[in-house]
CSV table of C-alpha atoms in Angstrom, one decimal:
chain,number,residue,atom,x,y,z
A,72,MET,CA,-148.7,-2.9,24.4
A,73,ARG,CA,-151.2,-0.2,24.2
A,74,ASN,CA,-152.1,1.5,21.0
A,75,TYR,CA,-152.8,4.9,23.2
A,76,LEU,CA,-153.9,6.0,26.5
A,77,LEU,CA,-157.7,6.3,27.1
A,78,LEU,CA,-158.5,9.7,28.8
A,79,THR,CA,-162.4,9.2,28.7
A,80,PRO,CA,-165.3,8.4,31.0
A,81,GLY,CA,-165.2,4.5,29.7
A,82,PRO,CA,-164.3,2.6,28.3
A,83,LEU,CA,-161.1,3.0,29.7
A,84,SER,CA,-157.7,1.9,29.6
A,85,THR,CA,-157.2,-1.2,31.6
A,86,SER,CA,-154.2,-3.0,33.0
A,87,GLN,CA,-152.0,-5.6,31.3
A,88,THR,CA,-153.3,-8.1,33.6
A,89,VAL,CA,-157.0,-7.2,33.3
A,90,ARG,CA,-156.6,-7.9,29.5
A,91,GLU,CA,-154.6,-10.9,29.7
A,92,ALA,CA,-157.7,-12.4,31.9
A,93,MET,CA,-159.6,-12.2,28.8
A,94,LEU,CA,-157.1,-15.0,27.3
A,95,GLN,CA,-158.9,-18.1,28.4
A,96,ASP,CA,-162.7,-19.5,27.4
A,97,TRP,CA,-165.4,-20.4,29.9
A,98,CYS,CA,-167.8,-22.4,29.8
A,99,THR,CA,-171.3,-20.7,31.4
A,100,TRP,CA,-172.5,-23.9,33.0
A,101,ASP,CA,-169.4,-24.9,34.6
A,102,LYS,CA,-168.9,-24.4,38.3
A,103,ASP,CA,-165.7,-23.0,37.9
A,104,TYR,CA,-167.3,-20.0,36.1
A,105,ASN,CA,-170.3,-19.5,38.1
A,106,GLU,CA,-169.1,-20.5,41.8
A,107,GLY,CA,-165.5,-19.6,41.2
A,108,ILE,CA,-165.8,-16.1,39.3
A,109,VAL,CA,-169.3,-14.8,39.1
A,110,THR,CA,-170.4,-15.7,42.8
A,111,PRO,CA,-167.4,-14.1,44.2
A,112,ILE,CA,-168.1,-11.0,42.1
A,113,ARG,CA,-171.4,-10.5,43.6
A,114,LYS,CA,-170.2,-11.1,47.0
A,115,GLY,CA,-166.9,-8.8,46.4
A,116,LEU,CA,-169.3,-5.9,45.0
A,117,LEU,CA,-171.2,-6.0,48.5
A,118,ALA,CA,-167.9,-6.1,50.2
A,119,ILE,CA,-166.7,-3.4,48.2
A,120,ALA,CA,-169.5,-1.2,49.2
A,121,GLY,CA,-169.4,-2.1,52.9
A,122,LEU,CA,-172.7,-3.7,52.9
A,123,ASP,CA,-174.4,-6.5,54.7
A,124,GLU,CA,-175.4,-9.6,52.7
A,125,ASN,CA,-178.4,-10.1,54.8
A,126,GLU,CA,-179.5,-6.5,53.9
A,127,TYR,CA,-178.3,-5.8,50.4
A,128,THR,CA,-177.9,-8.0,47.4
A,129,ASP,CA,-176.8,-7.5,43.7
A,130,VAL,CA,-177.4,-8.5,40.4
A,131,LEU,CA,-175.3,-8.6,37.1
A,132,LEU,CA,-176.9,-8.0,33.7
A,133,GLN,CA,-175.5,-8.1,30.1
A,134,GLY,CA,-175.2,-4.9,28.1
A,135,SER,CA,-173.9,-1.3,28.9
A,136,GLY,CA,-174.7,0.5,31.9
A,137,THR,CA,-177.7,2.2,30.3
A,138,TYR,CA,-179.3,-1.5,30.1
A,139,CYS,CA,-179.0,-1.3,33.9
A,140,VAL,CA,-180.6,1.8,34.4
A,141,GLU,CA,-183.3,0.8,32.2
A,142,ALA,CA,-183.8,-2.5,33.9
A,143,THR,CA,-183.9,-0.8,37.2
A,144,ILE,CA,-186.3,1.9,36.4
A,145,GLY,CA,-188.6,-0.7,34.5
A,146,ALA,CA,-188.6,-3.1,37.3
A,147,ALA,CA,-188.9,-0.9,40.5
A,148,VAL,CA,-191.3,1.7,39.4
A,149,LYS,CA,-194.7,0.3,39.3
A,150,PRO,CA,-197.7,1.4,37.2
A,151,ALA,CA,-199.2,3.1,40.1
A,152,ASP,CA,-196.1,4.8,41.1
A,153,LYS,CA,-194.5,8.4,40.0
A,154,LEU,CA,-191.0,9.0,39.3
A,155,LEU,CA,-189.3,12.1,39.9
A,156,ILE,CA,-186.0,12.5,37.7
A,157,LEU,CA,-183.6,15.3,38.5
A,158,ALA,CA,-181.3,15.8,35.6
A,159,ASN,CA,-178.5,18.2,34.7
A,160,GLY,CA,-176.9,16.4,31.8
A,161,ALA,CA,-177.5,13.8,29.2
A,162,TYR,CA,-177.4,10.7,31.4
A,163,GLY,CA,-180.1,12.3,33.4
A,164,LYS,CA,-182.3,12.8,30.6
A,165,ARG,CA,-181.6,9.5,29.5
A,166,MET,CA,-183.7,8.3,32.3
A,167,ALA,CA,-186.6,10.3,31.2
A,168,GLN,CA,-186.3,9.0,27.8
A,169,ILE,CA,-186.6,5.3,29.5
A,170,ALA,CA,-189.8,6.6,31.5
A,171,GLU,CA,-191.6,8.0,28.4
A,172,TYR,CA,-190.4,4.5,26.6
A,173,TYR,CA,-192.3,2.5,29.4
A,174,HIS,CA,-195.2,4.7,29.8
A,175,ILE,CA,-194.0,5.5,33.4
A,176,ASP,CA,-195.7,8.4,35.1
A,177,HIS,CA,-192.7,10.8,35.7
A,178,VAL,CA,-191.6,14.3,36.2
A,179,LEU,CA,-188.3,15.8,34.6
A,180,VAL,CA,-186.6,18.6,36.2
A,181,SER,CA,-184.0,19.3,34.0
A,182,LEU,CA,-181.3,21.9,35.4
A,183,HIS,CA,-178.5,23.6,33.3
A,184,GLU,CA,-175.6,21.3,32.5
A,185,THR,CA,-173.1,23.0,35.1
A,186,GLU,CA,-175.8,23.5,37.8
A,187,LEU,CA,-175.6,21.0,40.6
A,188,ILE,CA,-178.6,19.0,41.9
A,189,THR,CA,-178.5,20.1,45.3
A,190,GLY,CA,-180.9,19.4,48.2
A,191,GLU,CA,-183.2,22.5,47.9
A,192,VAL,CA,-183.4,21.6,44.0
A,193,ALA,CA,-184.9,18.1,45.4
A,194,ARG,CA,-186.8,19.7,48.2
A,195,ARG,CA,-188.6,22.4,45.7
A,196,ALA,CA,-189.5,19.5,43.2
A,197,LEU,CA,-190.9,17.7,45.8
A,198,GLU,CA,-193.1,20.6,46.7
A,199,GLU,CA,-194.0,21.2,43.3
A,200,ASN,CA,-195.0,17.6,42.3
A,201,PRO,CA,-196.8,15.6,45.1
A,202,GLY,CA,-197.5,12.2,44.9
A,203,ILE,CA,-193.5,11.3,44.2
A,204,THR,CA,-192.8,7.7,45.0
A,205,HIS,CA,-189.5,7.3,43.5
A,206,LEU,CA,-186.5,9.8,42.6
A,207,SER,CA,-183.8,9.0,40.3
A,208,MET,CA,-180.5,10.9,39.7
A,209,VAL,CA,-176.8,10.7,38.3
A,210,HIS,CA,-174.3,11.2,40.7
A,211,SER,CA,-171.2,11.7,38.6
A,212,GLU,CA,-172.7,13.4,35.3
A,213,THR,CA,-169.8,12.9,32.8
A,214,THR,CA,-171.6,15.4,30.5
A,215,THR,CA,-169.4,17.9,32.1
A,216,GLY,CA,-167.9,16.4,35.0
A,217,LEU,CA,-170.0,17.6,37.9
A,218,LEU,CA,-170.0,15.4,40.8
A,219,ASN,CA,-173.6,15.8,42.4
A,220,PRO,CA,-173.9,15.8,46.0
A,221,ILE,CA,-176.4,12.9,46.6
A,222,GLU,CA,-176.0,13.6,50.3
A,223,GLU,CA,-178.1,16.5,50.3
A,224,VAL,CA,-180.8,14.5,48.2
A,225,ALA,CA,-180.8,11.9,50.5
A,226,GLU,CA,-181.2,14.1,53.6
A,227,VAL,CA,-184.2,15.8,51.8
A,228,ILE,CA,-186.3,12.6,51.0
A,229,ARG,CA,-185.2,10.6,54.3
A,230,GLY,CA,-188.1,9.5,56.2
A,231,LYS,CA,-190.7,10.3,53.1
A,232,GLY,CA,-190.9,6.6,51.9
A,233,ILE,CA,-189.4,7.7,48.5
A,234,THR,CA,-187.3,5.3,46.7
A,235,PHE,CA,-184.0,6.5,45.8
A,236,ILE,CA,-182.5,5.2,42.4
A,237,VAL,CA,-178.8,6.5,41.8
A,238,ASP,CA,-176.8,6.1,38.8
A,239,ALA,CA,-173.5,5.8,40.1
A,240,MET,CA,-172.1,4.5,36.7
A,241,SER,CA,-168.8,6.7,36.7
A,242,SER,CA,-168.4,7.0,40.4
A,243,PHE,CA,-168.9,3.6,42.1
A,244,GLY,CA,-165.4,2.1,42.7
A,245,GLY,CA,-163.6,5.4,42.5
A,246,VAL,CA,-165.7,7.8,44.7
A,247,PRO,CA,-166.8,6.7,48.3
A,248,ILE,CA,-170.5,6.2,48.5
A,249,ASP,CA,-172.1,5.2,51.8
A,250,MET,CA,-175.1,3.5,50.4
A,251,LYS,CA,-176.5,2.3,53.8
A,252,LYS,CA,-176.0,5.6,55.2
A,253,LEU,CA,-177.8,7.5,52.4
A,254,ASP,CA,-180.5,5.0,52.4
A,255,ILE,CA,-179.9,4.4,48.4
A,256,ASP,CA,-182.4,1.5,47.6
A,257,PHE,CA,-180.8,0.8,44.1
A,258,LEU,CA,-177.3,1.7,42.9
A,259,VAL,CA,-176.4,1.1,39.3
A,260,SER,CA,-172.9,1.0,37.8
A,261,SER,CA,-170.9,-0.9,35.1
A,262,ALA,CA,-167.9,-3.0,34.6
A,263,ASN,CA,-166.0,-0.8,32.4
A,264,LYS,CA,-165.9,2.7,34.8
A,265,CYS,CA,-164.2,3.1,38.2
A,266,ILE,CA,-163.2,-0.9,38.9
A,267,GLN,CA,-161.5,-0.7,35.6
A,268,GLY,CA,-162.8,-3.7,33.7
A,269,VAL,CA,-163.9,-3.8,30.1
A,270,PRO,CA,-167.3,-3.2,28.7
A,271,GLY,CA,-170.0,-5.9,28.4
A,272,PHE,CA,-172.2,-6.0,31.5
A,273,GLY,CA,-173.4,-3.8,34.3
A,274,PHE,CA,-174.8,-4.4,37.9
A,275,VAL,CA,-177.4,-3.2,40.2
A,276,ILE,CA,-176.9,-3.4,44.0
A,277,ALA,CA,-180.0,-3.0,45.8
A,278,LYS,CA,-181.8,-3.5,49.2
A,279,LYS,CA,-183.2,-7.2,49.4
A,280,GLU,CA,-186.7,-6.1,50.0
A,281,LYS,CA,-186.7,-3.6,47.4
A,282,LEU,CA,-185.6,-6.1,44.8
A,283,MET,CA,-188.0,-8.6,45.9
A,284,ALA,CA,-190.6,-6.1,45.3
A,285,CYS,CA,-189.7,-6.1,41.7
A,286,LYS,CA,-191.1,-9.6,41.1
A,287,GLY,CA,-193.5,-9.5,38.1
A,288,VAL,CA,-193.1,-5.8,37.4
A,289,ALA,CA,-190.5,-5.4,34.6
A,290,ARG,CA,-191.6,-4.4,31.2
A,291,SER,CA,-189.1,-6.5,29.5
A,292,LEU,CA,-187.9,-10.2,29.4
A,293,SER,CA,-184.3,-9.7,29.2
A,294,LEU,CA,-184.1,-6.9,31.5
A,295,ASP,CA,-186.1,-8.3,34.3
A,296,ILE,CA,-183.5,-7.7,37.4
A,297,TYR,CA,-185.7,-9.9,39.6
A,298,ALA,CA,-185.7,-12.9,37.5
A,299,GLN,CA,-181.9,-12.3,36.8
A,300,TRP,CA,-181.4,-12.4,40.4
A,301,GLU,CA,-183.6,-15.4,41.1
A,302,THR,CA,-181.8,-17.6,38.5
A,303,MET,CA,-178.2,-16.2,40.0
A,304,GLU,CA,-179.5,-17.1,43.6
A,305,LYS,CA,-180.8,-20.5,42.5
A,306,GLY,CA,-178.2,-21.4,40.0
A,307,GLY,CA,-174.9,-20.4,41.8
A,308,GLY,CA,-174.1,-17.7,39.7
A,309,LYS,CA,-175.8,-18.9,36.5
A,310,TRP,CA,-177.0,-16.4,34.2
A,311,ARG,CA,-180.2,-16.2,32.5
A,312,PHE,CA,-179.3,-15.9,29.1
A,313,THR,CA,-175.5,-16.1,27.5
A,314,SER,CA,-173.2,-14.2,29.8
A,315,PRO,CA,-170.0,-12.1,28.4
A,316,THR,CA,-167.9,-14.7,29.9
A,317,HIS,CA,-164.4,-13.1,28.8
A,318,VAL,CA,-165.8,-9.7,30.3
A,319,VAL,CA,-166.6,-11.3,33.9
A,320,ARG,CA,-163.4,-12.9,34.1
A,321,ALA,CA,-161.7,-9.6,33.4
A,322,PHE,CA,-163.7,-7.9,36.0
A,323,TYR,CA,-162.9,-10.5,38.6
A,324,GLN,CA,-159.1,-9.6,38.1
A,325,ALA,CA,-160.0,-5.8,37.9
A,326,MET,CA,-161.8,-6.2,41.5
A,327,LYS,CA,-158.8,-8.1,42.8
A,328,GLU,CA,-156.8,-5.0,41.7
A,329,LEU,CA,-158.9,-2.8,43.2
A,330,ASN,CA,-158.6,-4.1,46.6
A,331,GLU,CA,-154.7,-4.7,46.2
A,332,GLU,CA,-154.5,-0.8,45.5
A,333,GLY,CA,-156.3,-0.2,48.9
A,334,GLY,CA,-159.9,-0.4,47.9
A,335,ILE,CA,-162.2,2.9,46.7
A,336,ALA,CA,-160.6,5.0,49.3
A,337,ALA,CA,-157.1,4.6,47.9
A,338,ARG,CA,-158.4,4.8,44.3
A,339,TYR,CA,-160.1,7.9,45.0
A,340,GLU,CA,-157.0,9.6,46.1
A,341,ARG,CA,-155.4,8.4,43.0
A,342,TYR,CA,-158.0,9.7,40.9
A,343,LYS,CA,-158.2,13.3,42.6
A,344,LYS,CA,-154.2,13.7,42.4
A,345,SER,CA,-154.6,13.0,38.5
A,346,HIS,CA,-157.2,15.3,38.3
A,347,ARG,CA,-155.4,18.0,40.1
A,348,THR,CA,-152.2,17.3,38.3
A,349,LEU,CA,-154.2,17.5,34.9
A,350,VAL,CA,-156.1,20.8,35.8
A,351,ASP,CA,-153.3,22.8,37.3
A,352,GLY,CA,-151.3,22.0,34.2
A,353,MET,CA,-153.7,22.8,32.0
A,354,ARG,CA,-154.3,26.1,33.5
A,355,ALA,CA,-150.7,26.8,33.3
A,356,LEU,CA,-151.0,26.2,29.7
A,357,GLY,CA,-153.7,28.8,29.4
A,358,PHE,CA,-156.8,26.4,29.0
A,359,LYS,CA,-159.8,27.3,31.6
A,360,THR,CA,-162.1,24.8,33.0
A,361,LEU,CA,-165.7,24.7,32.2
A,362,LEU,CA,-166.8,24.1,36.0
A,363,PRO,CA,-165.6,25.9,39.1
A,364,ASP,CA,-163.7,23.4,41.2
A,365,ALA,CA,-166.5,23.2,43.8
A,366,SER,CA,-168.6,21.2,41.6
A,367,GLN,CA,-165.9,19.4,39.7
A,368,GLY,CA,-165.8,15.7,40.4
A,369,PRO,CA,-162.3,13.5,39.7
A,370,ILE,CA,-163.5,11.5,37.1
A,371,ILE,CA,-163.7,13.8,33.9
A,372,THR,CA,-162.8,17.5,33.3
A,373,SER,CA,-164.4,19.6,30.7
A,374,PHE,CA,-162.1,22.4,29.5
A,375,LEU,CA,-163.4,25.6,27.1
A,376,TYR,CA,-161.7,26.2,23.8
A,377,PRO,CA,-158.8,28.3,24.0
A,378,HIS,CA,-160.6,30.4,21.1
A,379,ALA,CA,-163.6,30.5,18.7
A,380,ASP,CA,-161.5,28.9,15.9
A,381,PHE,CA,-160.0,26.3,17.9
A,382,ASP,CA,-159.7,23.1,15.5
A,383,PHE,CA,-160.9,20.4,18.0
A,384,PRO,CA,-160.3,17.6,15.4
A,385,ALA,CA,-156.8,18.5,14.4
A,386,PHE,CA,-155.8,18.8,18.3
A,387,TYR,CA,-157.4,15.5,19.0
A,388,GLU,CA,-155.6,13.6,16.0
A,389,ALA,CA,-152.1,15.4,17.0
A,390,LEU,CA,-152.4,14.1,20.5
A,391,LYS,CA,-153.6,10.7,19.2
A,392,GLN,CA,-150.4,10.5,17.4
A,393,LYS,CA,-148.5,11.1,20.4
A,394,GLY,CA,-150.5,8.2,22.4
A,395,PHE,CA,-153.4,10.0,24.1
A,396,VAL,CA,-157.0,10.1,23.4
A,397,ILE,CA,-159.3,12.3,24.7
A,398,TYR,CA,-162.9,13.2,24.2
A,399,PRO,CA,-165.1,15.8,22.7
A,400,GLY,CA,-167.3,18.1,24.4
A,401,LYS,CA,-171.2,17.6,25.1
A,402,ILE,CA,-172.5,20.6,26.6
A,403,SER,CA,-175.1,22.6,24.7
A,404,ASP,CA,-174.2,25.9,24.9
A,405,ALA,CA,-170.4,26.1,25.1
A,406,ASP,CA,-167.4,24.5,23.0
A,407,THR,CA,-165.6,22.2,25.2
A,408,PHE,CA,-163.6,18.9,25.1
A,409,ARG,CA,-163.2,16.7,27.9
A,410,ILE,CA,-160.1,14.7,29.3
A,411,GLY,CA,-160.8,11.6,31.9
A,412,ASN,CA,-158.6,10.4,34.2
A,413,ILE,CA,-160.1,7.1,35.5
A,414,GLY,CA,-158.6,3.9,34.4
A,415,ASP,CA,-155.3,2.5,34.5
A,416,VAL,CA,-154.0,5.9,34.4
A,417,PHE,CA,-151.7,7.7,37.1
A,418,PRO,CA,-150.4,11.3,37.8
A,419,GLN,CA,-147.2,10.6,35.7
A,420,ASP,CA,-149.4,9.8,32.9
A,421,MET,CA,-151.3,13.5,33.2
A,422,GLU,CA,-147.6,14.8,33.5
A,423,ARG,CA,-146.8,13.2,29.9
A,424,LEU,CA,-150.1,14.4,28.5
A,425,LEU,CA,-149.5,18.0,29.6
A,426,GLU,CA,-146.0,17.7,27.8
A,427,ALA,CA,-147.8,16.5,24.6
A,428,ILE,CA,-150.3,19.2,24.8
A,429,LYS,CA,-147.6,22.0,25.3
A,430,LEU,CA,-145.8,20.6,22.1
A,431,THR,CA,-148.9,20.5,20.3
A,432,PRO,CA,-149.7,23.6,18.0
A,433,VAL,CA,-153.5,25.2,19.1
A,434,LYS,CA,-154.8,26.2,15.8
């Protein structure tokens, strides 16, 4: 049924049953949709994250994951606040672009794309930039495949009254995150990542008290997460503006399949096994990874070009003809390509990919 297997950081290959869930139409005003699908999704996200409904809440928002990152920064950071952005890739830097558009007082600490955001990086940045009220960073930076140690950063800011905003776009649902233990105030993710739904909306999980403080702060009507939350709370799952009904229903099915697999812990083990199969196999074929294993996450892996004249477009097309779509590189000072292993993808798929690569001439 598939034209090819998507080996990207999202959108990703979804299950047949997730795709089939989109075959029916839904009315945005109907209780079967709002109370039967949207509300269980909101409750289910908190359950997946292991959070208490009395302390935490969540809000769904139309658009890509970046919409939710922008909405969170635009509503959580008040005019008198100061935001510290720790970045080591394109998605961290995008937070700074958002801050610039919104005229938010901010400091960007931009590391090399292969350097981890450690606790020491955060400690130094706070010492050099007094008055920080909010800190934002990316957990899984798919520019390279780095998995940043948010635990270290959480420990550095603990007790300092700093609001912690984490872009967990490509990790939530696939990598265990103890949001309560890490004292994360806002966690942002998307439907088409590790929960294995399709593109069309994202979500913000937040401490209730922190979301309440966003009332009247948003610089955008459609990206006002407080107003969106309030409407969903009062309307039993109703969205303020037209919701992506088919995408929402697909996500409901994807969440069901995540739980059936054994939850985040089980999915994490599958992703790690697929990643290990991929990396070991690629190294056996002569390819080298950009990152050392110690800083590499299980979501997507960057591989260096095997030689200076490597023809990536030809390599890409050859693999596509064999049923596999990979990803070009994004790092600024090295020639790389990327292969993701999230989605409805299993270790045996990686073995098939490796066999296809083995039979593909590297020009």
